[in-house]
Short mmCIF file of C-alpha atoms in Angstrom, two decimals:
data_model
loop_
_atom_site.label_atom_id
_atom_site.label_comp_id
_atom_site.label_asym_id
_atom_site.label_seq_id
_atom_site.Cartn_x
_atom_site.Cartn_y
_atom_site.Cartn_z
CA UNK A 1 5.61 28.87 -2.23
CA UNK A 2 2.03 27.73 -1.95
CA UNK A 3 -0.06 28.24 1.55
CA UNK A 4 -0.66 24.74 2.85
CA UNK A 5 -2.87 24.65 6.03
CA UNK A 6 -2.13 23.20 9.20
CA UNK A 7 -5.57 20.90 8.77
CA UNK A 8 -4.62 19.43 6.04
CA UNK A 9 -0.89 18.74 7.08
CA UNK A 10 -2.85 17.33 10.39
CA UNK A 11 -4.91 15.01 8.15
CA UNK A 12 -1.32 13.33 6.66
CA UNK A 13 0.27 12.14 9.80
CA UNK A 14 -0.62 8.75 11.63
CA UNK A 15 0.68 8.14 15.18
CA UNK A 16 1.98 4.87 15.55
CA UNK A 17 0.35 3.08 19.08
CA UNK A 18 3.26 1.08 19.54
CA UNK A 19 2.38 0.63 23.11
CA UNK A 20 2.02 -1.96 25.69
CA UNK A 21 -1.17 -1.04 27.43
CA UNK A 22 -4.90 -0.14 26.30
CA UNK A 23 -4.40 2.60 28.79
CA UNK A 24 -1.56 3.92 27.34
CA UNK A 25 -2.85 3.82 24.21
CA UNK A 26 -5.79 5.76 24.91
CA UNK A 27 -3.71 8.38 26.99
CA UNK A 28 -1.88 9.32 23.94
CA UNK A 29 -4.85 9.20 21.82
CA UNK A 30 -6.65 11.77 24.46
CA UNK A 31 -3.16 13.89 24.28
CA UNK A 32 -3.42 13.65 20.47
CA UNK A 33 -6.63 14.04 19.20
CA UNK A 34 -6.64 16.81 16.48
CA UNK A 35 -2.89 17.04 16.17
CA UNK A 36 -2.99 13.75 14.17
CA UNK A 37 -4.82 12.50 11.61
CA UNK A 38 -5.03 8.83 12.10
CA UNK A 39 -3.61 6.38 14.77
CA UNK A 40 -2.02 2.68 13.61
CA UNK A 41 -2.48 -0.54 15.53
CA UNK A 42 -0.46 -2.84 15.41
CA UNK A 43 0.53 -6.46 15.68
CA UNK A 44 1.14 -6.08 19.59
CA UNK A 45 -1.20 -4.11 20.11
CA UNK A 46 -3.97 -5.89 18.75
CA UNK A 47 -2.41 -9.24 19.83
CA UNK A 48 -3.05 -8.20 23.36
CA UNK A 49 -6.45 -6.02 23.42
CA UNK A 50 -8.00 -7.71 20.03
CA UNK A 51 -10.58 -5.85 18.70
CA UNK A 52 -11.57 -3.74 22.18
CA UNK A 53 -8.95 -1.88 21.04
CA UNK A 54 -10.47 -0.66 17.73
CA UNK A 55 -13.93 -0.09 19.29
CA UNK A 56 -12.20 1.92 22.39
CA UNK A 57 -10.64 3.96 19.81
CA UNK A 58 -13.16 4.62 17.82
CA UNK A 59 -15.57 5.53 20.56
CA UNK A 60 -13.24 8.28 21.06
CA UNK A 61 -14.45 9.51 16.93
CA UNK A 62 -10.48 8.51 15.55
CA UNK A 63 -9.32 7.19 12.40
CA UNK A 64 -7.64 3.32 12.49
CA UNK A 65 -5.63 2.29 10.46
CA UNK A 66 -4.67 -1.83 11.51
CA UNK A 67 -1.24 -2.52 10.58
CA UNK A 68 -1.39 -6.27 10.71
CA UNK A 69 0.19 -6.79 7.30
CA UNK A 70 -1.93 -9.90 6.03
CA UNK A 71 -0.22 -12.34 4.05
CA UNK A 72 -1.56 -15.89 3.89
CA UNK A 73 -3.59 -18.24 1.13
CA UNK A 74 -5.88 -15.86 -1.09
CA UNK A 75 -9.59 -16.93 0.98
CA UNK A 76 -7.80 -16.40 4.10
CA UNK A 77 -6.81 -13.50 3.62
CA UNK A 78 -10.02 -11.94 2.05
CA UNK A 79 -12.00 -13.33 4.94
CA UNK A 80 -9.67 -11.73 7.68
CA UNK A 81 -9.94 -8.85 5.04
CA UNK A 82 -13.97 -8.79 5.49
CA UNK A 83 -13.23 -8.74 9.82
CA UNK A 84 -11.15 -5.50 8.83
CA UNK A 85 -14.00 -4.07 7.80
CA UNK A 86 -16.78 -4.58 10.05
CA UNK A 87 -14.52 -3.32 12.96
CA UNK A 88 -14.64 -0.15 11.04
CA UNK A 89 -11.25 0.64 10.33
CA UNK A 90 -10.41 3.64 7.67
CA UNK A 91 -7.40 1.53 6.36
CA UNK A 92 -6.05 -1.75 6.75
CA UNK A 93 -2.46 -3.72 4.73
CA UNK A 94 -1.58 -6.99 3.26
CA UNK A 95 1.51 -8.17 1.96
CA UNK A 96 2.17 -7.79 -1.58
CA UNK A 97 4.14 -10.83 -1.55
CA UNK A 98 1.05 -12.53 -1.01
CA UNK A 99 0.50 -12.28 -4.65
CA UNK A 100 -2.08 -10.74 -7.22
CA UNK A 101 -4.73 -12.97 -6.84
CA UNK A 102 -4.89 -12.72 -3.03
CA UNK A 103 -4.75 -9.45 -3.27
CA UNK A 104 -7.52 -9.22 -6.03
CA UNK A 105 -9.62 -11.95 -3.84
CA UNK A 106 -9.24 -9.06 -0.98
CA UNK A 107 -10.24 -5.97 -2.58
CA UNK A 108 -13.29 -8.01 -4.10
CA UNK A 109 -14.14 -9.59 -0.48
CA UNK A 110 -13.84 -5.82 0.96
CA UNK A 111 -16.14 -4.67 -1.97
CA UNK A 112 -18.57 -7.03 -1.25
CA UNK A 113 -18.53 -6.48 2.30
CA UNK A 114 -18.62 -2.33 2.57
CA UNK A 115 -21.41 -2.72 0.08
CA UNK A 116 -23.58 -4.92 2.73
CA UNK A 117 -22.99 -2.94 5.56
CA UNK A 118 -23.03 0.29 3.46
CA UNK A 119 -20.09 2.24 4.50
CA UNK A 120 -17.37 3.25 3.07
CA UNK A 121 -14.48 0.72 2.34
CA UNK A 122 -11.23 1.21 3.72
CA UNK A 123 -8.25 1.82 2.28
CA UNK A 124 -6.25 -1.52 0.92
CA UNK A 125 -2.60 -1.20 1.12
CA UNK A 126 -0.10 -3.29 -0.08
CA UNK A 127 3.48 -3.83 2.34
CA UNK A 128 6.09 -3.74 -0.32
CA UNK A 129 10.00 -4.05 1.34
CA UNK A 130 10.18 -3.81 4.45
CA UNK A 131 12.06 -0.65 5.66
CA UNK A 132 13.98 -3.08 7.97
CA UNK A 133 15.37 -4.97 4.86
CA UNK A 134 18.34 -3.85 2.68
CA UNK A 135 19.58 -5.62 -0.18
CA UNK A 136 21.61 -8.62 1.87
CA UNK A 137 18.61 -9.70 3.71
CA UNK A 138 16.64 -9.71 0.23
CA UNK A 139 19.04 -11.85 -1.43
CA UNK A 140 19.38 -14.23 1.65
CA UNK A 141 15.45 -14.51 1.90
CA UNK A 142 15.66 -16.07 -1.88
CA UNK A 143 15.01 -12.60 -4.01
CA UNK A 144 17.07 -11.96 -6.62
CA UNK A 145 16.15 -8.51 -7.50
CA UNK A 146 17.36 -5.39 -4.91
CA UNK A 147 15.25 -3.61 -2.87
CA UNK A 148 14.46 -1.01 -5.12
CA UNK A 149 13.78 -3.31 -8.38
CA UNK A 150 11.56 -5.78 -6.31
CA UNK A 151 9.75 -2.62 -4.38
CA UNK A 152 8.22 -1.23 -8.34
CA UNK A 153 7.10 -4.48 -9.28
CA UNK A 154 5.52 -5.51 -6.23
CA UNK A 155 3.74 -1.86 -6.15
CA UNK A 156 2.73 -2.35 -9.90
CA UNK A 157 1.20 -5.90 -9.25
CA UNK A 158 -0.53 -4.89 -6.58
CA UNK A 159 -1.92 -1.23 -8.06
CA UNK A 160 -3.02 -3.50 -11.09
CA UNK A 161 -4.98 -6.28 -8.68
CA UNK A 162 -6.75 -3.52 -6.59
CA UNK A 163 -5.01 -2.27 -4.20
CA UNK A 164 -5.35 1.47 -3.04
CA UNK A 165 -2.24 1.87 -2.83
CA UNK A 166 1.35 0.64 -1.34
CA UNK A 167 2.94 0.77 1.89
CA UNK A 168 7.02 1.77 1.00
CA UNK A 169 10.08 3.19 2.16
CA UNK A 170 10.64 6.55 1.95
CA UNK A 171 13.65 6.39 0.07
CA UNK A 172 11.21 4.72 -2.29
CA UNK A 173 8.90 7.49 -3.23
CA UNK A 174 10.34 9.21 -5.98
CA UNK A 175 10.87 6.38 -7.92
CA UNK A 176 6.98 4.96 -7.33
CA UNK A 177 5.60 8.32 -8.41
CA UNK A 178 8.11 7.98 -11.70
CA UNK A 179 7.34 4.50 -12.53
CA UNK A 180 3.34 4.40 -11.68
CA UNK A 181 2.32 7.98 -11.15
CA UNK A 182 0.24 9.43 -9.15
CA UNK A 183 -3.10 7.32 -8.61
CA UNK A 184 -2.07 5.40 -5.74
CA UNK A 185 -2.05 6.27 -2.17
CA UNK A 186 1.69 5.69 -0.46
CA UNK A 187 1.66 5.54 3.02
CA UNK A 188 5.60 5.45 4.19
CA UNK A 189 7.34 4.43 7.99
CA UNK A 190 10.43 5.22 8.63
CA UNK A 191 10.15 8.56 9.10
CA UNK A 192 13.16 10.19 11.16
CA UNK A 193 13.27 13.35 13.47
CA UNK A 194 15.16 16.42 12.61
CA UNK A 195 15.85 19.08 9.64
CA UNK A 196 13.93 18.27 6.66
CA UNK A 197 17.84 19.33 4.97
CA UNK A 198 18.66 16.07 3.28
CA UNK A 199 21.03 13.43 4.96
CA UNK A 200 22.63 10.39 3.70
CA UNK A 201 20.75 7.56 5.03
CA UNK A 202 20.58 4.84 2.76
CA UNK A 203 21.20 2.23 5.00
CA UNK A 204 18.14 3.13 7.34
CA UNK A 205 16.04 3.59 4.20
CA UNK A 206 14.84 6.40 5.83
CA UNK A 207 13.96 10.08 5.58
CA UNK A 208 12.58 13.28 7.13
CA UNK A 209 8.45 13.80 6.96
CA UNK A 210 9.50 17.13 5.00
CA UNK A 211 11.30 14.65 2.73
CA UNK A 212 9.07 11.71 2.03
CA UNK A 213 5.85 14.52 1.97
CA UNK A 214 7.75 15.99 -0.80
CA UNK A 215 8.89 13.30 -2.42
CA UNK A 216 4.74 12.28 -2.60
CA UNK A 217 4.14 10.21 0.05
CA UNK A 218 0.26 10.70 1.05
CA UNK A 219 0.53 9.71 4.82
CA UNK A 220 3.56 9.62 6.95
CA UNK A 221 3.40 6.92 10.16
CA UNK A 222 5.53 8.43 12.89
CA UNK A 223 6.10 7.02 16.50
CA UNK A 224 9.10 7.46 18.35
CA UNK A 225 9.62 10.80 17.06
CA UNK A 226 7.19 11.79 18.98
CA UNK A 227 6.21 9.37 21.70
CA UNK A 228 9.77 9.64 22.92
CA UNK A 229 10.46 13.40 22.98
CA UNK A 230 10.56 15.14 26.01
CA UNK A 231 7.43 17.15 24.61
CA UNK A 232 5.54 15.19 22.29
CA UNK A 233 2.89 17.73 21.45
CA UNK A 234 5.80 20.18 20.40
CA UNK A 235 7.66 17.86 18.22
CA UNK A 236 4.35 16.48 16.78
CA UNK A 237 3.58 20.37 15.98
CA UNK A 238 7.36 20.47 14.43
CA UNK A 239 5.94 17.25 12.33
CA UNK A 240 3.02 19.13 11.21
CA UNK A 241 5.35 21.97 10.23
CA UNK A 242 7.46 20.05 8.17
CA UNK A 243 4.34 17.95 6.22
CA UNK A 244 3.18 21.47 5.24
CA UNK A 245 6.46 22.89 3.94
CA UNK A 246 6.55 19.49 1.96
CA UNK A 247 3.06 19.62 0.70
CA UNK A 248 4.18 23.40 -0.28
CA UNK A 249 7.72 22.07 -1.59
CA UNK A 250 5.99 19.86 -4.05
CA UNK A 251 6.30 21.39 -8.22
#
């Protein structure tokens, strides 16, 4: 089994700031600095602090990534794209329902943009299923595909418009990396605590991070797993553990 360093398990786990407060956010991102690699803000958070939030955070030297899942008409969304990236965030989403052009239109705007301000451009992910949405709630929405059908094509659209890469279910991984390889980044929620030993879980559309790491998910966003545990540097530490033994797991 290969030797897969703590710092580079670190670098593969985002904390989810699904918080209420600025100052709560920035307690946990004082408790976790260095034991993460990123931290994710999302739609409440950023509905309430707006963009103080970023800047607070990124006084502090941390990787962003804002989960606000874009999805609106193409110029819209390439101009809200352009915001992303003067706030200086390291990686940003938009729905891939929002179609190829849109998503095109956005990697183009963000292009354009990075180049101008001469920093690096963030990474461009495209929200595939949601991991809140099974099959039913697919159908009744209007799709006629299942989850796992519609989650490949949306991740090949978007891969071939520009995207960086997907955001997906765990479950989901094995058959992305079989159907489109390996030169996309897949960022995957819900991620569960306990044993990376594998569990039934379909439902859920879940997994363990020593699962979906192994599976080839490039970053893992966890939250409750660890902002709920009675010590959330030790289970974030038990996180780490199991990213490594994935990263070492993989053939």
């Amino acid at each position: 089994m290969k030797n897969i360093s703590n710092n580079r398990a670190t670098d593969k786990l985002i904390f989810a700031l699904d918080v209420q407060s600025c100052k709560e956010a920035l307690s946990w991102i004082d408790l976790l600095s260095g034991h993460v690699g990123m931290f994710k803000v999302g739609k409440e958070l950023f509905t309430a602090f707006g963009p103080k939030i970023v800047d607070s955070i990124k006084e502090k030297n941390q990787k962003i990534f804002l989960d606000l899942k874009f999805h609106d008409i193409p110029n819209t969304v390439a101009r809200a794209a352009q915001a992303a990236v003067k706030l200086g965030v390291d990686m940003f989403n938009i729905h891939a329902t929002g179609g190829s052009k849109m998503i095109s239109e956005t990697v183009s705007a963000v292009d354009v943009c990075a180049a101008n301000l001469k920093i690096k451009k963030p990474v461009i992910l495209a929200v595939t299923v949601l991991t809140s949405l099974d099959d039913h709630d697919l159908n009744e929405i209007g799709f006629k595909k299942n989850a796992d059908e519609l989650v490949i094509d949306l991740a090949r659209m978007a891969v071939c418009a520009g995207a960086s890469g997907v955001v997906a279910s765990p479950c989901d991984i094995y058959a992305l990396r079989n159907n489109l390889g390996n030169d996309f980044v897949i960022v995957t929620p819900g991620i569960r605590a306990g044993e990376k030993k594998e569990k039934a879980d379909d439902q859920k559309r879940t997994l363990s991070a020593y699962e979906a790491i192994k599976a080839g998910a490039d970053y893992i966003v966890v939250g409750r797993p660890i902002s709920a545990a009675e010590k959330p540097l030790e289970a974030c530490g038990q996180i780490i553990q199991e990213i490594a033994e994935g990263l070492a797991a993989r053939i």
